[in-house]
mmCIF file of C-alpha atoms in Angstrom:
data_model
loop_
_atom_site.group_PDB
_atom_site.id
_atom_site.type_symbol
_atom_site.label_atom_id
_atom_site.label_comp_id
_atom_site.label_asym_id
_atom_site.label_seq_id
_atom_site.Cartn_x
_atom_site.Cartn_y
_atom_site.Cartn_z
ATOM 1 C CA PRO A 20 0.057 0.231 -0.171
ATOM 2 C CA SER A 21 1.031 3.531 -1.015
ATOM 3 C CA CYS A 22 -0.205 6.805 0.927
ATOM 4 C CA HIS A 23 -0.509 9.954 -2.240
ATOM 5 C CA SER A 24 -0.793 13.329 -1.018
ATOM 6 C CA SER A 25 -3.908 15.477 -1.994
ATOM 7 C CA THR A 26 -4.159 18.430 -3.291
ATOM 8 C CA SER A 27 -5.984 21.671 -2.190
ATOM 9 C CA LYS A 28 -6.506 25.245 -2.792
ATOM 10 C CA ASN A 29 -6.308 25.689 1.256
ATOM 11 C CA LEU A 30 -2.366 25.049 1.388
ATOM 12 C CA SER A 31 -0.389 27.584 2.299
ATOM 13 C CA PRO A 32 3.567 27.625 1.526
ATOM 14 C CA SER A 33 4.506 26.685 5.234
ATOM 15 C CA SER A 34 2.152 23.963 5.288
ATOM 16 C CA PHE A 35 3.354 20.592 5.447
ATOM 17 C CA GLY A 36 1.454 19.135 1.955
ATOM 18 C CA TYR A 37 1.899 22.448 -0.112
ATOM 19 C CA TYR A 38 5.195 21.337 -2.196
ATOM 20 C CA ASP A 39 3.344 17.993 -2.655
ATOM 21 C CA ALA A 40 0.239 19.130 -3.786
ATOM 22 C CA ILE A 41 2.533 21.364 -6.528
ATOM 23 C CA TYR A 42 4.258 17.609 -7.372
ATOM 24 C CA ALA A 43 1.533 16.242 -7.448
ATOM 25 C CA HIS A 44 -0.539 18.478 -9.947
ATOM 26 C CA ALA A 45 2.613 18.660 -12.021
ATOM 27 C CA GLU A 46 2.055 14.238 -12.561
ATOM 28 C CA SER A 47 -1.324 14.680 -12.855
ATOM 29 C CA THR A 48 -0.705 16.142 -16.018
ATOM 30 C CA ASN A 49 1.350 14.722 -17.428
ATOM 31 C CA PHE A 50 4.377 17.124 -16.190
ATOM 32 C CA ALA A 51 3.490 18.748 -19.209
ATOM 33 C CA ALA A 52 3.989 22.423 -18.415
ATOM 34 C CA SER A 53 7.353 21.290 -16.143
ATOM 35 C CA THR A 54 10.754 20.905 -17.002
ATOM 36 C CA ARG A 55 13.090 18.276 -15.701
ATOM 37 C CA VAL A 56 16.644 19.479 -14.682
ATOM 38 C CA GLY A 57 18.663 16.342 -13.160
ATOM 39 C CA SER A 58 16.714 15.423 -10.483
ATOM 40 C CA VAL A 59 14.645 18.208 -9.859
ATOM 41 C CA GLU A 60 11.819 19.077 -11.365
ATOM 42 C CA VAL A 61 10.891 22.861 -12.256
ATOM 43 C CA ILE A 62 7.723 23.230 -12.105
ATOM 44 C CA PRO A 63 5.854 26.742 -13.619
ATOM 45 C CA PRO A 64 3.092 28.777 -11.664
ATOM 46 C CA ILE A 65 -0.168 26.823 -11.858
ATOM 47 C CA ILE A 66 -2.564 29.377 -12.484
ATOM 48 C CA ASN A 67 -5.663 27.537 -13.925
ATOM 49 C CA ASP A 68 -6.401 24.469 -13.834
ATOM 50 C CA PRO A 69 -7.369 23.151 -17.821
ATOM 51 C CA SER A 70 -9.178 20.006 -15.746
ATOM 52 C CA GLY A 71 -11.313 22.410 -14.017
ATOM 53 C CA ASN A 72 -10.188 20.407 -10.855
ATOM 54 C CA SER A 73 -11.686 22.717 -8.292
ATOM 55 C CA SER A 74 -9.743 20.873 -5.787
ATOM 56 C CA SER A 75 -6.309 21.854 -7.667
ATOM 57 C CA ILE A 76 -3.462 24.096 -5.908
ATOM 58 C CA GLN A 77 -2.642 28.035 -7.538
ATOM 59 C CA THR A 78 0.613 29.209 -7.186
ATOM 60 C CA ASN A 79 1.737 32.073 -8.505
ATOM 61 C CA GLN A 80 5.744 31.653 -8.604
ATOM 62 C CA THR A 81 7.745 28.465 -10.460
ATOM 63 C CA TYR A 82 9.179 26.030 -7.888
ATOM 64 C CA ALA A 83 11.958 24.063 -8.167
ATOM 65 C CA ILE A 84 10.948 20.474 -6.140
ATOM 66 C CA MET A 85 13.063 16.753 -5.475
ATOM 67 C CA ARG A 86 10.715 14.215 -4.969
ATOM 68 C CA PHE A 87 11.568 11.866 -2.352
ATOM 69 C CA ILE A 88 9.752 8.434 -1.245
ATOM 70 C CA THR A 89 10.252 6.146 1.708
ATOM 71 C CA ILE A 90 9.854 2.505 1.450
ATOM 72 C CA ASN A 91 10.290 0.930 5.482
ATOM 73 C CA ALA A 92 8.920 -1.330 7.650
ATOM 74 C CA LEU A 93 5.146 -0.416 8.304
ATOM 75 C CA SER A 94 4.933 -4.007 8.917
ATOM 76 C CA ALA A 95 6.145 -7.935 8.766
ATOM 77 C CA SER A 96 5.173 -11.108 7.789
ATOM 78 C CA GLN A 97 4.046 -13.510 10.585
ATOM 79 C CA ILE A 98 3.594 -16.582 10.624
ATOM 80 C CA VAL A 99 -0.218 -16.605 12.645
ATOM 81 C CA ASP A 100 -2.179 -19.782 13.308
ATOM 82 C CA GLY A 101 -0.666 -21.087 10.403
ATOM 83 C CA LYS A 102 -1.213 -18.001 7.719
ATOM 84 C CA LYS A 103 1.107 -15.417 6.685
ATOM 85 C CA THR A 104 -0.063 -12.692 8.503
ATOM 86 C CA LEU A 105 1.286 -8.769 8.196
ATOM 87 C CA VAL A 106 1.788 -7.765 11.721
ATOM 88 C CA ALA A 107 2.373 -4.080 12.801
ATOM 89 C CA ARG A 108 6.236 -3.721 12.899
ATOM 90 C CA GLY A 109 8.022 -2.602 16.527
ATOM 91 C CA ASN A 110 5.654 -1.458 19.584
ATOM 92 C CA ASN A 111 2.833 -2.345 17.712
ATOM 93 C CA GLY A 112 3.782 0.106 14.632
ATOM 94 C CA THR A 113 4.332 3.046 16.864
ATOM 95 C CA GLN A 114 8.461 3.402 15.987
ATOM 96 C CA ILE A 115 7.828 3.255 12.360
ATOM 97 C CA PHE A 116 5.449 6.039 12.702
ATOM 98 C CA GLY A 117 7.857 8.119 14.877
ATOM 99 C CA ASP A 118 10.453 7.485 12.317
ATOM 100 C CA LEU A 119 7.910 9.054 9.418
ATOM 101 C CA SER A 120 7.468 11.740 11.483
ATOM 102 C CA GLY A 121 11.155 12.354 11.295
ATOM 103 C CA ILE A 122 11.531 12.360 7.948
ATOM 104 C CA MET A 123 8.310 14.577 7.842
ATOM 105 C CA LEU A 124 9.350 17.178 10.150
ATOM 106 C CA GLY A 125 12.771 16.915 8.496
ATOM 107 C CA ILE A 126 11.376 17.947 5.112
ATOM 108 C CA HIS A 127 8.931 20.323 6.451
ATOM 109 C CA HIS A 128 12.059 22.386 8.440
ATOM 110 C CA PHE A 129 14.261 22.633 5.283
ATOM 111 C CA ASN A 130 11.378 23.762 3.130
ATOM 112 C CA ASN A 131 10.456 26.607 5.271
ATOM 113 C CA GLY A 132 14.127 27.196 6.573
ATOM 114 C CA ILE A 133 13.359 26.306 10.560
ATOM 115 C CA GLY A 134 16.832 25.528 12.216
ATOM 116 C CA THR A 135 15.662 24.512 16.105
ATOM 117 C CA VAL A 136 17.069 20.785 15.228
ATOM 118 C CA VAL A 137 19.448 21.673 13.007
ATOM 119 C CA LYS A 138 20.842 25.259 12.556
ATOM 120 C CA GLU A 139 22.260 25.643 9.486
ATOM 121 C CA VAL A 140 18.371 24.726 7.871
ATOM 122 C CA THR A 141 18.124 27.841 9.335
ATOM 123 C CA ASP A 142 16.449 30.287 6.458
ATOM 124 C CA ILE A 143 17.795 28.190 4.329
ATOM 125 C CA HIS A 144 14.600 28.733 1.991
ATOM 126 C CA LYS A 145 15.563 32.019 0.972
ATOM 127 C CA ARG A 146 19.170 30.761 0.027
ATOM 128 C CA CYS A 147 18.132 27.724 -1.649
ATOM 129 C CA PRO A 148 15.153 27.811 -4.509
ATOM 130 C CA ILE A 149 14.790 23.754 -4.148
ATOM 131 C CA ARG A 150 11.928 22.228 -2.027
ATOM 132 C CA PHE A 151 11.226 18.824 -1.223
ATOM 133 C CA ALA A 152 8.208 16.677 -1.355
ATOM 134 C CA LEU A 153 7.373 13.502 -0.026
ATOM 135 C CA ASP A 154 5.166 12.009 -2.323
ATOM 136 C CA ASP A 155 4.700 8.829 -1.560
ATOM 137 C CA PHE A 156 4.689 6.374 1.638
ATOM 138 C CA PHE A 157 5.482 2.262 0.810
ATOM 139 C CA ASP A 158 5.154 -0.366 3.119
ATOM 140 C CA SER A 159 8.441 -2.884 2.628
ATOM 141 C CA GLU A 160 6.811 -5.483 4.937
ATOM 142 C CA SER A 161 10.377 -6.453 5.346
ATOM 143 C CA SER A 162 10.790 -7.921 2.461
ATOM 144 C CA GLN A 163 13.230 -7.468 -0.789
ATOM 145 C CA THR A 164 10.957 -8.850 -3.132
ATOM 146 C CA VAL A 165 8.043 -6.109 -1.626
ATOM 147 C CA ALA A 166 10.724 -3.129 -1.352
ATOM 148 C CA VAL A 167 12.155 -3.560 -4.498
ATOM 149 C CA ASN A 168 8.922 -4.250 -6.769
ATOM 150 C CA HIS A 169 7.539 -0.998 -4.947
ATOM 151 C CA PHE A 170 10.352 0.773 -6.217
ATOM 152 C CA GLY A 171 10.541 -0.633 -9.612
ATOM 153 C CA ASN A 172 6.865 0.040 -9.933
ATOM 154 C CA THR A 173 7.525 3.990 -9.137
ATOM 155 C CA VAL A 174 10.068 4.332 -11.879
ATOM 156 C CA ILE A 175 7.849 2.080 -14.303
ATOM 157 C CA LEU A 176 5.232 4.866 -13.939
ATOM 158 C CA ASN A 177 7.515 7.537 -14.919
ATOM 159 C CA PRO A 178 10.740 6.156 -16.636
ATOM 160 C CA ASP A 179 12.254 9.707 -17.404
ATOM 161 C CA ARG A 180 11.288 11.347 -13.510
ATOM 162 C CA PRO A 181 12.873 8.687 -10.832
ATOM 163 C CA PRO A 182 12.531 10.251 -7.466
ATOM 164 C CA SER A 183 14.823 12.400 -6.368
ATOM 165 C CA GLY A 184 15.774 10.389 -3.752
ATOM 166 C CA LEU A 185 14.877 7.507 -1.464
ATOM 167 C CA PHE A 186 14.290 7.084 2.887
ATOM 168 C CA GLY A 187 14.605 3.115 3.782
ATOM 169 C CA ALA A 188 14.964 0.665 4.240
ATOM 170 C CA TRP A 189 15.222 -0.310 7.610
ATOM 171 C CA ARG A 190 16.928 -3.573 7.343
ATOM 172 C CA SER A 191 20.576 -4.162 5.627
ATOM 173 C CA ALA A 192 18.631 -7.345 4.010
ATOM 174 C CA VAL A 193 16.414 -4.854 2.505
ATOM 175 C CA SER A 194 18.540 -1.940 1.777
ATOM 176 C CA VAL A 195 21.067 -3.686 -0.044
ATOM 177 C CA PRO A 196 19.247 -4.939 -2.965
ATOM 178 C CA LEU A 197 17.307 -1.717 -2.987
ATOM 179 C CA ALA A 198 20.508 -0.007 -3.151
ATOM 180 C CA ILE A 199 21.235 -1.873 -6.109
ATOM 181 C CA LEU A 200 18.277 -1.166 -8.076
ATOM 182 C CA SER A 201 18.138 2.596 -6.923
ATOM 183 C CA GLY A 202 22.257 2.719 -7.857
ATOM 184 C CA ALA A 203 21.122 1.917 -11.456
ATOM 185 C CA TYR A 204 18.653 4.651 -11.705
ATOM 186 C CA GLU A 205 21.383 7.030 -10.040
ATOM 187 C CA VAL A 206 18.256 7.602 -6.798
ATOM 188 C CA PRO A 207 20.337 8.494 -3.956
ATOM 189 C CA GLN A 208 19.143 6.128 -0.816
ATOM 190 C CA ILE A 209 19.295 7.087 3.006
ATOM 191 C CA SER A 210 18.970 4.094 5.149
ATOM 192 C CA PRO A 211 20.377 5.350 8.532
ATOM 193 C CA LEU A 212 19.448 2.169 10.227
ATOM 194 C CA SER A 213 20.828 -0.517 7.583
ATOM 195 C CA THR A 214 24.399 -1.017 8.957
ATOM 196 C CA SER A 215 26.066 -3.782 6.094
ATOM 197 C CA THR A 216 29.420 -3.311 4.773
ATOM 198 C CA GLU A 217 27.837 -3.996 1.709
ATOM 199 C CA LEU A 218 26.559 -0.731 1.823
#
């Protein structure tokens, strides 16, 4: 399963989902007006939505957005009563939600130049034109195959626009094959808890 950002005219540049919504709008138009420069999507102002969708976001400036995805173990397969079952990982799932919240907080702080946690980020939004969007959360189910399939499907959907970066996975056994695939597409991978020397 994955979670995708929704769009809304009520979002402001300081809200978490603002840049996600801008990227989602560009994606919904098959990137007709945007330009890809390396791993950055340059999206011009969105003034009128040609589809007439009243929930589309509107902007008055060009944005340079780097799209990230996360593939982490929200669950793990276990045999329960003789059947394969997905169960929440670690402390009934609270650990992974804390981790995802940290990723979201980091992106929010970068996009808005908030330096309360990392002082070097203070006012970075005034010095750097790039903004981050967190496009999708994928559950690796602690499985190499599931993680690689999620990344592969993401690239297949937009082969000319792979993610700008990838957060995940937790386990080295999952991160290693994922790193091979993401490396083939030159997508940087951040796996802070994977400690294998193969990485």
